[in-house]
C-alpha positions as a LaTeX table, in Angstrom:
\begin{tabular}{lrrr}
\hline
Residue & $x$ (\AA) & $y$ (\AA) & $z$ (\AA) \\
\hline
Unk1 & 0.00 & 0.00 & 0.00 \\
Unk2 & 1.33 & 3.43 & $-0.90$ \\
Unk3 & 1.95 & 6.09 & 1.70 \\
Unk4 & $-0.91$ & 8.14 & 0.24 \\
Unk5 & $-3.39$ & 5.30 & 0.71 \\
Unk6 & $-2.15$ & 4.70 & 4.23 \\
Unk7 & $-2.58$ & 8.39 & 5.03 \\
Unk8 & $-6.09$ & 8.37 & 3.54 \\
Unk9 & $-7.02$ & 5.30 & 5.60 \\
Unk10 & $-5.68$ & 6.88 & 8.78 \\
Unk11 & $-7.63$ & 10.05 & 8.04 \\
Unk12 & $-10.87$ & 8.10 & 7.60 \\
Unk13 & $-10.26$ & 6.27 & 10.87 \\
Unk14 & $-9.71$ & 9.58 & 12.66 \\
Unk15 & $-13.01$ & 10.90 & 11.20 \\
Unk16 & $-14.78$ & 7.74 & 12.28 \\
Unk17 & $-13.53$ & 8.05 & 15.84 \\
Unk18 & $-14.37$ & 11.76 & 16.04 \\
Unk19 & $-17.82$ & 11.08 & 14.65 \\
Unk20 & $-18.46$ & 8.50 & 17.38 \\
Unk21 & $-17.20$ & 10.94 & 20.02 \\
Unk22 & $-19.10$ & 14.00 & 18.78 \\
Unk23 & $-22.40$ & 12.28 & 18.15 \\
Unk24 & $-23.33$ & 13.31 & 14.61 \\
Unk25 & $-24.64$ & 16.78 & 15.23 \\
Unk26 & $-24.48$ & 18.77 & 11.96 \\
Unk27 & $-22.08$ & 21.11 & 13.73 \\
Unk28 & $-19.62$ & 18.37 & 14.61 \\
Unk29 & $-17.78$ & 19.06 & 11.35 \\
Unk30 & $-16.89$ & 15.48 & 10.46 \\
Unk31 & $-19.40$ & 14.85 & 7.69 \\
Unk32 & $-18.75$ & 11.15 & 8.26 \\
Unk33 & $-21.60$ & 8.65 & 7.94 \\
Unk34 & $-21.67$ & 5.46 & 10.01 \\
Unk35 & $-22.97$ & 2.07 & 9.00 \\
Unk36 & $-23.20$ & $-1.48$ & 10.29 \\
Unk37 & $-21.68$ & $-2.10$ & 13.73 \\
Unk38 & $-20.52$ & 1.52 & 14.05 \\
Unk39 & $-24.07$ & 2.78 & 13.50 \\
Unk40 & $-25.44$ & 0.35 & 16.09 \\
Unk41 & $-22.75$ & 1.36 & 18.59 \\
Unk42 & $-23.52$ & 5.02 & 17.95 \\
Unk43 & $-27.18$ & 4.32 & 18.61 \\
Unk44 & $-26.47$ & 3.00 & 22.10 \\
Unk45 & $-24.37$ & 6.07 & 22.89 \\
Unk46 & $-26.96$ & 8.42 & 21.44 \\
Unk47 & $-29.74$ & 6.87 & 23.50 \\
Unk48 & $-27.90$ & 7.78 & 26.69 \\
Unk49 & $-25.79$ & 10.83 & 25.93 \\
Unk50 & $-26.68$ & 12.66 & 22.80 \\
Unk51 & $-28.56$ & 13.14 & 19.62 \\
Unk52 & $-31.29$ & 10.73 & 20.64 \\
Unk53 & $-32.49$ & 13.48 & 22.96 \\
Unk54 & $-36.00$ & 14.58 & 22.18 \\
Unk55 & $-38.22$ & 17.45 & 23.18 \\
Unk56 & $-40.30$ & 16.80 & 26.24 \\
Unk57 & $-43.91$ & 17.84 & 26.64 \\
Unk58 & $-42.88$ & 21.29 & 27.87 \\
Unk59 & $-40.13$ & 21.80 & 25.40 \\
Unk60 & $-37.34$ & 20.61 & 27.73 \\
Unk61 & $-34.82$ & 18.11 & 26.43 \\
Unk62 & $-35.20$ & 14.50 & 27.54 \\
Unk63 & $-32.78$ & 11.64 & 26.96 \\
Unk64 & $-33.55$ & 9.25 & 24.14 \\
Unk65 & $-33.45$ & 6.03 & 26.17 \\
Unk66 & $-37.03$ & 5.27 & 27.12 \\
Unk67 & $-37.45$ & 4.38 & 30.78 \\
Unk68 & $-39.45$ & 1.21 & 30.14 \\
Unk69 & $-38.16$ & $-2.18$ & 31.15 \\
Unk70 & $-38.17$ & $-3.74$ & 27.66 \\
Unk71 & $-36.31$ & $-0.88$ & 25.97 \\
Unk72 & $-33.77$ & $-0.57$ & 28.78 \\
Unk73 & $-33.21$ & $-4.35$ & 28.83 \\
Unk74 & $-32.51$ & $-4.27$ & 25.08 \\
Unk75 & $-30.15$ & $-1.33$ & 25.56 \\
Unk76 & $-28.30$ & $-3.15$ & 28.35 \\
Unk77 & $-27.82$ & $-6.11$ & 26.05 \\
Unk78 & $-26.58$ & $-3.86$ & 23.24 \\
Unk79 & $-23.93$ & $-2.09$ & 25.28 \\
Unk80 & $-22.58$ & $-5.43$ & 26.50 \\
Unk81 & $-22.28$ & $-6.42$ & 22.85 \\
Unk82 & $-20.36$ & $-3.35$ & 21.72 \\
Unk83 & $-18.27$ & $-2.28$ & 24.73 \\
Unk84 & $-15.89$ & $-3.91$ & 27.24 \\
Unk85 & $-17.05$ & $-4.60$ & 30.79 \\
Unk86 & $-15.38$ & $-1.53$ & 32.30 \\
Unk87 & $-17.16$ & 0.78 & 29.84 \\
Unk88 & $-20.48$ & $-1.02$ & 30.33 \\
Unk89 & $-20.27$ & $-0.39$ & 34.07 \\
Unk90 & $-19.68$ & 3.33 & 33.53 \\
Unk91 & $-22.61$ & 3.58 & 31.09 \\
Unk92 & $-24.91$ & 1.75 & 33.51 \\
Unk93 & $-24.02$ & 4.19 & 36.29 \\
Unk94 & $-24.65$ & 7.11 & 33.94 \\
Unk95 & $-28.02$ & 5.66 & 32.97 \\
Unk96 & $-29.03$ & 5.40 & 36.61 \\
Unk97 & $-27.83$ & 8.95 & 37.36 \\
Unk98 & $-29.04$ & 10.69 & 34.17 \\
Unk99 & $-32.29$ & 8.90 & 33.50 \\
Unk100 & $-33.48$ & 7.86 & 36.93 \\
Unk101 & $-33.54$ & 4.17 & 36.07 \\
Unk102 & $-32.85$ & 2.96 & 39.60 \\
Unk103 & $-36.42$ & 1.84 & 40.17 \\
Unk104 & $-36.24$ & $-0.42$ & 37.12 \\
Unk105 & $-33.58$ & $-2.41$ & 38.97 \\
Unk106 & $-36.38$ & $-3.65$ & 41.18 \\
Unk107 & $-37.44$ & $-5.87$ & 38.28 \\
Unk108 & $-35.73$ & $-9.31$ & 38.31 \\
Unk109 & $-35.49$ & $-9.30$ & 34.50 \\
Unk110 & $-33.52$ & $-6.05$ & 34.63 \\
Unk111 & $-31.12$ & $-7.34$ & 37.26 \\
Unk112 & $-30.33$ & $-10.35$ & 35.14 \\
Unk113 & $-29.39$ & $-8.06$ & 32.21 \\
Unk114 & $-26.96$ & $-5.72$ & 33.99 \\
Unk115 & $-23.19$ & $-5.98$ & 34.36 \\
Unk116 & $-22.72$ & $-6.33$ & 38.10 \\
Unk117 & $-20.11$ & $-4.20$ & 39.89 \\
Unk118 & $-19.53$ & $-2.46$ & 43.22 \\
Unk119 & $-21.56$ & 0.59 & 42.22 \\
Unk120 & $-24.53$ & $-1.51$ & 41.14 \\
Unk121 & $-24.42$ & $-3.26$ & 44.51 \\
Unk122 & $-24.50$ & 0.15 & 46.21 \\
Unk123 & $-27.57$ & 1.11 & 44.18 \\
Unk124 & $-29.32$ & $-2.15$ & 45.04 \\
Unk125 & $-28.59$ & $-1.70$ & 48.74 \\
Unk126 & $-30.05$ & 1.80 & 48.66 \\
Unk127 & $-33.23$ & 0.28 & 47.17 \\
Unk128 & $-33.30$ & $-2.63$ & 49.60 \\
Unk129 & $-36.25$ & $-1.43$ & 51.69 \\
Unk130 & $-38.36$ & $-0.79$ & 48.58 \\
Unk131 & $-37.45$ & $-4.08$ & 46.93 \\
Unk132 & $-40.37$ & $-6.49$ & 46.37 \\
Unk133 & $-39.97$ & $-10.05$ & 47.60 \\
Unk134 & $-39.87$ & $-11.43$ & 44.06 \\
Unk135 & $-36.75$ & $-9.35$ & 43.35 \\
Unk136 & $-34.77$ & $-10.04$ & 46.52 \\
Unk137 & $-33.52$ & $-13.49$ & 45.52 \\
Unk138 & $-32.19$ & $-12.15$ & 42.20 \\
Unk139 & $-30.67$ & $-9.13$ & 43.94 \\
Unk140 & $-28.85$ & $-11.34$ & 46.44 \\
Unk141 & $-27.49$ & $-13.45$ & 43.58 \\
Unk142 & $-26.16$ & $-10.31$ & 41.86 \\
Unk143 & $-24.58$ & $-9.04$ & 45.09 \\
Unk144 & $-23.08$ & $-12.46$ & 45.85 \\
Unk145 & $-21.39$ & $-12.60$ & 42.45 \\
Unk146 & $-19.75$ & $-9.22$ & 43.02 \\
Unk147 & $-18.70$ & $-10.17$ & 46.56 \\
Unk148 & $-17.19$ & $-13.47$ & 45.43 \\
Unk149 & $-15.24$ & $-11.73$ & 42.67 \\
Unk150 & $-13.89$ & $-9.22$ & 45.21 \\
Unk151 & $-12.92$ & $-11.97$ & 47.63 \\
Unk152 & $-11.00$ & $-13.78$ & 44.89 \\
Unk153 & $-9.15$ & $-10.57$ & 44.10 \\
Unk154 & $-8.39$ & $-9.48$ & 47.66 \\
Unk155 & $-8.54$ & $-12.33$ & 50.18 \\
Unk156 & $-5.28$ & $-14.24$ & 49.64 \\
Unk157 & $-3.11$ & $-11.14$ & 49.53 \\
Unk158 & $-4.81$ & $-9.67$ & 52.60 \\
Unk159 & $-4.29$ & $-12.83$ & 54.64 \\
Unk160 & $-0.65$ & $-13.17$ & 53.56 \\
Unk161 & 0.15 & $-9.51$ & 54.28 \\
Unk162 & $-1.49$ & $-9.48$ & 57.69 \\
Unk163 & $-0.05$ & $-12.84$ & 58.70 \\
Unk164 & 3.40 & $-11.41$ & 58.05 \\
Unk165 & 2.56 & $-8.31$ & 60.07 \\
Unk166 & 1.33 & $-10.41$ & 62.98 \\
Unk167 & 4.52 & $-12.47$ & 62.90 \\
Unk168 & 6.72 & $-9.39$ & 62.85 \\
Unk169 & 4.76 & $-7.71$ & 65.63 \\
Unk170 & 5.48 & $-10.66$ & 67.95 \\
Unk171 & 9.12 & $-9.84$ & 68.77 \\
Unk172 & 11.20 & $-12.31$ & 70.75 \\
Unk173 & 14.56 & $-11.82$ & 72.47 \\
Unk174 & 16.04 & $-15.26$ & 71.80 \\
Unk175 & 15.13 & $-15.90$ & 68.17 \\
Unk176 & 16.25 & $-18.70$ & 65.97 \\
Unk177 & 18.72 & $-17.63$ & 63.31 \\
Unk178 & 16.17 & $-17.41$ & 60.49 \\
Unk179 & 13.83 & $-15.38$ & 62.74 \\
Unk180 & 16.36 & $-12.62$ & 63.53 \\
Unk181 & 15.23 & $-9.10$ & 62.65 \\
Unk182 & 18.65 & $-7.79$ & 61.59 \\
Unk183 & 17.60 & $-4.16$ & 61.16 \\
Unk184 & 16.34 & $-3.91$ & 64.73 \\
Unk185 & 19.18 & $-6.03$ & 66.08 \\
Unk186 & 21.85 & $-3.77$ & 64.54 \\
Unk187 & 20.05 & $-0.64$ & 65.75 \\
Unk188 & 19.84 & $-2.02$ & 69.30 \\
Unk189 & 23.56 & $-2.90$ & 69.38 \\
Unk190 & 25.20 & 0.15 & 67.81 \\
Unk191 & 26.96 & 0.96 & 71.08 \\
Unk192 & 28.85 & $-2.32$ & 70.63 \\
Unk193 & 30.42 & $-1.21$ & 67.34 \\
Unk194 & 34.12 & $-2.22$ & 67.01 \\
Unk195 & 35.85 & 0.31 & 64.72 \\
Unk196 & 38.95 & $-1.84$ & 64.28 \\
Unk197 & 36.86 & $-4.68$ & 62.90 \\
Unk198 & 34.21 & $-2.46$ & 61.33 \\
Unk199 & 31.48 & $-4.60$ & 62.80 \\
Unk200 & 28.76 & $-4.59$ & 65.42 \\
Unk201 & 28.77 & $-7.21$ & 68.17 \\
Unk202 & 25.10 & $-8.28$ & 68.56 \\
Unk203 & 24.92 & $-8.85$ & 72.30 \\
Unk204 & 21.12 & $-8.71$ & 72.17 \\
Unk205 & 19.22 & $-10.38$ & 69.35 \\
Unk206 & 15.75 & $-9.20$ & 68.34 \\
Unk207 & 13.64 & $-11.49$ & 66.24 \\
Unk208 & 10.32 & $-12.01$ & 64.60 \\
Unk209 & 8.00 & $-14.15$ & 66.61 \\
Unk210 & 5.58 & $-16.58$ & 65.08 \\
Unk211 & 1.97 & $-15.68$ & 65.58 \\
Unk212 & 0.24 & $-18.27$ & 67.70 \\
Unk213 & $-3.23$ & $-19.64$ & 67.05 \\
Unk214 & $-4.68$ & $-17.45$ & 69.82 \\
Unk215 & $-6.08$ & $-13.99$ & 69.16 \\
Unk216 & $-3.22$ & $-11.54$ & 68.93 \\
Unk217 & $-4.90$ & $-8.41$ & 67.57 \\
Unk218 & $-8.37$ & $-6.94$ & 67.60 \\
Unk219 & $-9.68$ & $-4.92$ & 64.65 \\
Unk220 & $-12.75$ & $-2.69$ & 64.74 \\
Unk221 & $-14.08$ & $-1.52$ & 61.38 \\
Unk222 & $-16.35$ & 1.48 & 61.98 \\
Unk223 & $-18.07$ & 2.25 & 58.68 \\
Unk224 & $-20.16$ & 5.26 & 57.69 \\
Unk225 & $-23.22$ & 4.00 & 55.78 \\
Unk226 & $-24.41$ & 7.37 & 54.50 \\
Unk227 & $-25.35$ & 7.33 & 50.82 \\
Unk228 & $-22.03$ & 8.73 & 49.56 \\
Unk229 & $-20.12$ & 5.84 & 51.14 \\
Unk230 & $-21.78$ & 2.98 & 49.21 \\
Unk231 & $-18.64$ & 1.56 & 47.57 \\
Unk232 & $-16.74$ & 1.81 & 50.85 \\
Unk233 & $-19.45$ & $-0.18$ & 52.63 \\
Unk234 & $-19.17$ & $-2.94$ & 50.03 \\
Unk235 & $-15.39$ & $-3.21$ & 50.29 \\
Unk236 & $-15.41$ & $-2.92$ & 54.10 \\
Unk237 & $-17.88$ & $-5.82$ & 54.30 \\
Unk238 & $-15.63$ & $-8.00$ & 52.15 \\
Unk239 & $-12.50$ & $-7.10$ & 54.11 \\
Unk240 & $-14.38$ & $-7.62$ & 57.37 \\
Unk241 & $-15.24$ & $-11.18$ & 56.31 \\
Unk242 & $-11.63$ & $-11.85$ & 55.29 \\
Unk243 & $-10.26$ & $-10.55$ & 58.60 \\
Unk244 & $-12.86$ & $-12.51$ & 60.54 \\
Unk245 & $-11.62$ & $-15.69$ & 58.86 \\
Unk246 & $-8.17$ & $-15.19$ & 60.43 \\
Unk247 & $-7.90$ & $-16.93$ & 63.78 \\
Unk248 & $-5.30$ & $-14.49$ & 65.11 \\
Unk249 & $-7.51$ & $-11.43$ & 64.58 \\
Unk250 & $-10.76$ & $-10.74$ & 66.42 \\
Unk251 & $-12.80$ & $-8.56$ & 64.06 \\
Unk252 & $-15.79$ & $-6.38$ & 64.82 \\
Unk253 & $-17.85$ & $-4.54$ & 62.17 \\
Unk254 & $-19.83$ & $-1.48$ & 63.19 \\
Unk255 & $-21.92$ & 0.48 & 60.67 \\
Unk256 & $-23.57$ & 3.79 & 61.43 \\
Unk257 & $-25.61$ & 6.73 & 60.25 \\
Unk258 & $-27.40$ & 8.56 & 63.06 \\
Unk259 & $-27.86$ & 5.13 & 64.67 \\
Unk260 & $-25.29$ & 2.40 & 65.24 \\
Unk261 & $-25.55$ & $-1.26$ & 64.21 \\
Unk262 & $-23.15$ & $-4.05$ & 65.15 \\
Unk263 & $-23.00$ & $-6.54$ & 62.26 \\
Unk264 & $-20.18$ & $-8.65$ & 63.68 \\
Unk265 & $-22.36$ & $-11.75$ & 63.96 \\
Unk266 & $-22.92$ & $-11.67$ & 60.18 \\
Unk267 & $-19.27$ & $-11.52$ & 59.16 \\
Unk268 & $-19.20$ & $-15.13$ & 58.01 \\
Unk269 & $-21.28$ & $-13.99$ & 55.03 \\
Unk270 & $-20.57$ & $-10.49$ & 53.63 \\
Unk271 & $-23.79$ & $-10.64$ & 51.58 \\
Unk272 & $-25.75$ & $-10.81$ & 54.84 \\
Unk273 & $-23.68$ & $-7.90$ & 56.11 \\
Unk274 & $-24.52$ & $-5.81$ & 53.07 \\
Unk275 & $-28.24$ & $-6.51$ & 53.29 \\
Unk276 & $-28.03$ & $-5.56$ & 56.96 \\
Unk277 & $-26.92$ & $-2.05$ & 56.09 \\
Unk278 & $-29.20$ & 0.83 & 55.19 \\
Unk279 & $-27.48$ & 3.28 & 52.90 \\
Unk280 & $-28.51$ & 6.91 & 53.23 \\
Unk281 & $-29.42$ & 9.18 & 56.10 \\
Unk282 & $-27.35$ & 11.34 & 58.41 \\
Unk283 & $-24.14$ & 10.73 & 60.29 \\
Unk284 & $-23.19$ & 10.58 & 63.98 \\
Unk285 & $-19.51$ & 9.61 & 64.15 \\
Unk286 & $-19.29$ & 10.43 & 67.84 \\
Unk287 & $-22.01$ & 7.93 & 68.74 \\
Unk288 & $-20.38$ & 5.24 & 66.60 \\
Unk289 & $-16.95$ & 5.79 & 68.17 \\
Unk290 & $-18.52$ & 5.68 & 71.65 \\
Unk291 & $-19.93$ & 2.26 & 70.78 \\
Unk292 & $-16.49$ & 1.10 & 69.61 \\
Unk293 & $-14.65$ & 2.60 & 72.58 \\
Unk294 & $-16.88$ & 0.84 & 75.11 \\
Unk295 & $-16.00$ & $-2.55$ & 73.60 \\
Unk296 & $-12.22$ & $-2.22$ & 73.54 \\
Unk297 & $-10.69$ & $-4.46$ & 76.19 \\
Unk298 & $-7.05$ & $-4.59$ & 74.99 \\
Unk299 & $-6.27$ & $-1.10$ & 73.67 \\
Unk300 & $-2.58$ & $-1.76$ & 73.01 \\
Unk301 & $-3.53$ & $-4.69$ & 70.77 \\
Unk302 & $-6.45$ & $-2.99$ & 69.00 \\
Unk303 & $-6.72$ & $-1.25$ & 65.64 \\
Unk304 & $-9.77$ & 0.97 & 65.03 \\
Unk305 & $-10.46$ & 1.87 & 61.40 \\
Unk306 & $-12.93$ & 4.70 & 60.87 \\
Unk307 & $-14.17$ & 4.80 & 57.26 \\
Unk308 & $-16.07$ & 8.05 & 56.75 \\
Unk309 & $-16.11$ & 11.29 & 54.78 \\
Unk310 & $-16.13$ & 12.97 & 58.23 \\
Unk311 & $-19.29$ & 15.02 & 57.75 \\
Unk312 & $-20.23$ & 14.85 & 61.42 \\
Unk313 & $-23.82$ & 15.37 & 62.50 \\
Unk314 & $-23.04$ & 14.55 & 66.12 \\
Unk315 & $-20.89$ & 16.35 & 68.68 \\
Unk316 & $-17.61$ & 17.26 & 66.99 \\
Unk317 & $-15.57$ & 18.02 & 70.12 \\
Unk318 & $-16.67$ & 14.79 & 71.77 \\
Unk319 & $-15.71$ & 12.84 & 68.67 \\
Unk320 & $-12.20$ & 14.28 & 68.74 \\
Unk321 & $-11.88$ & 13.64 & 72.50 \\
Unk322 & $-12.76$ & 9.98 & 71.93 \\
Unk323 & $-10.12$ & 9.62 & 69.23 \\
Unk324 & $-7.51$ & 11.26 & 71.49 \\
Unk325 & $-8.49$ & 9.03 & 74.42 \\
Unk326 & $-8.24$ & 5.85 & 72.36 \\
Unk327 & $-4.82$ & 6.83 & 71.05 \\
Unk328 & $-3.61$ & 7.72 & 74.55 \\
Unk329 & $-4.68$ & 4.24 & 75.71 \\
Unk330 & $-2.56$ & 2.64 & 72.98 \\
Unk331 & $-5.14$ & 2.04 & 70.25 \\
Unk332 & $-3.85$ & 2.29 & 66.67 \\
Unk333 & $-6.41$ & 4.59 & 65.01 \\
Unk334 & $-6.80$ & 4.79 & 61.22 \\
Unk335 & $-9.10$ & 7.27 & 59.43 \\
Unk336 & $-10.01$ & 6.50 & 55.82 \\
Unk337 & $-12.05$ & 9.01 & 53.82 \\
Unk338 & $-13.02$ & 6.22 & 51.44 \\
Unk339 & $-12.23$ & 2.57 & 50.80 \\
Unk340 & $-12.75$ & 2.37 & 47.05 \\
Unk341 & $-11.08$ & 2.75 & 43.67 \\
Unk342 & $-12.66$ & 6.16 & 43.08 \\
Unk343 & $-10.01$ & 8.41 & 44.67 \\
Unk344 & $-10.56$ & 11.04 & 47.35 \\
Unk345 & $-14.23$ & 11.99 & 47.76 \\
Unk346 & $-15.71$ & 15.22 & 49.03 \\
Unk347 & $-15.01$ & 15.32 & 52.77 \\
Unk348 & $-15.03$ & 17.65 & 55.77 \\
Unk349 & $-11.60$ & 19.25 & 55.61 \\
Unk350 & $-11.91$ & 20.91 & 59.00 \\
Unk351 & $-12.49$ & 17.60 & 60.72 \\
Unk352 & $-9.70$ & 15.97 & 58.71 \\
Unk353 & $-7.31$ & 18.70 & 59.86 \\
Unk354 & $-8.42$ & 18.24 & 63.48 \\
Unk355 & $-7.70$ & 14.50 & 63.25 \\
Unk356 & $-4.30$ & 15.20 & 61.67 \\
Unk357 & $-3.50$ & 17.38 & 64.68 \\
Unk358 & $-4.06$ & 14.25 & 66.80 \\
Unk359 & $-1.57$ & 12.39 & 64.59 \\
Unk360 & $-4.41$ & 10.63 & 62.76 \\
Unk361 & $-4.02$ & 11.51 & 59.07 \\
Unk362 & $-7.22$ & 11.01 & 57.06 \\
Unk363 & $-6.81$ & 9.77 & 53.50 \\
Unk364 & $-8.58$ & 7.81 & 50.79 \\
Unk365 & $-7.46$ & 4.21 & 50.41 \\
Unk366 & $-7.84$ & 1.81 & 47.50 \\
Unk367 & $-8.78$ & $-1.81$ & 48.19 \\
Unk368 & $-5.35$ & $-2.91$ & 46.91 \\
Unk369 & $-3.59$ & $-0.64$ & 49.44 \\
Unk370 & $-5.79$ & $-1.58$ & 52.39 \\
Unk371 & $-3.80$ & $-4.71$ & 53.42 \\
Unk372 & $-0.62$ & $-2.63$ & 53.61 \\
Unk373 & $-2.38$ & 0.02 & 55.70 \\
Unk374 & $-3.63$ & $-2.64$ & 58.11 \\
Unk375 & $-0.21$ & $-4.28$ & 58.31 \\
Unk376 & 1.40 & $-0.95$ & 59.20 \\
Unk377 & $-1.25$ & $-0.29$ & 61.87 \\
Unk378 & $-0.74$ & $-3.74$ & 63.38 \\
Unk379 & 3.02 & $-3.21$ & 63.51 \\
Unk380 & 2.57 & 0.36 & 64.82 \\
Unk381 & 4.68 & 1.87 & 62.07 \\
Unk382 & 3.92 & 4.84 & 59.79 \\
Unk383 & 0.98 & 4.26 & 57.46 \\
Unk384 & 1.66 & 4.07 & 53.70 \\
Unk385 & $-0.32$ & 7.21 & 52.86 \\
Unk386 & $-0.62$ & 7.68 & 49.09 \\
Unk387 & 0.60 & 10.93 & 47.63 \\
Unk388 & $-2.14$ & 13.38 & 46.71 \\
Unk389 & $-2.78$ & 13.15 & 42.98 \\
\hline
\end{tabular}
């Protein structure tokens, strides 16, 4: 093929792509017509985002995707045909947000057509109280699929990371050779340095212990279940179940809005945990932390993880006093603005600054980073706080 033909082909491909992006308005300037698969793909995009918009009864613009179950079910099937899973999930979220299709998810047929992800689970949980009985079994199946996928992705690494942290946190003074913590041993014996031999005489060995089968650490997950925290609630439930499966960690899961609910007895099944939450409503962090504080029996061996955007509807000063008191007693306190892949959400910056003044930095955490954060808290070392993007 000549260079000219190659250039012409590349130009047509650029026009095609721009046409799909711009939506075919006469002012888009491409003048490019679509056919076949491209035209069908463009139709699915237009129904949600663009030219398929029509004039409403009062002259306002309304999206072109009709909000009836059959048409939406067809559309859901089409987008799964033309786009990868990650794009499908974004388009589903946009359809719920832009077109108010959440109530259609109460239909079992609709649930069977969607691409399940964390955000869909959050939407279903917010609709839980309005969900008819005939839909609940399908909804639980959708939620269970997402939960099982998350467990496959996160469980093994979480257990391995935290098992290592538990082993390292159990220091012994007469370790076997392969259990010696050389960094700490050298640091503890620097006064025994022999300049002539350029070496340190390790009079005192410090080693890694091996975590026993008894409970060594206690973890309290205190999770804000206000509507903005939906994805965090899903991930926290999965991690709570993983931690609860570890014999050396006693795990408690507390969820809260203006009331507090202890879901610890459901941790063997994160799906039950999720259907025990009630997304939405206000927030009373102080009341939730009071509930957690009252149940701490071994503060020096306890990690409290507050997952919240910190918009406090309770008593702010009391909340901060509780955090300070727990830290003074030896509790390792972690504040996460979100536990999700979405980055840092909107949050109360004043409260975040007040926590930072107590040496409790508040930051957003991805699910992949969470095991490292927990390991650092267990070992009482600095948390691996991600750099602000």
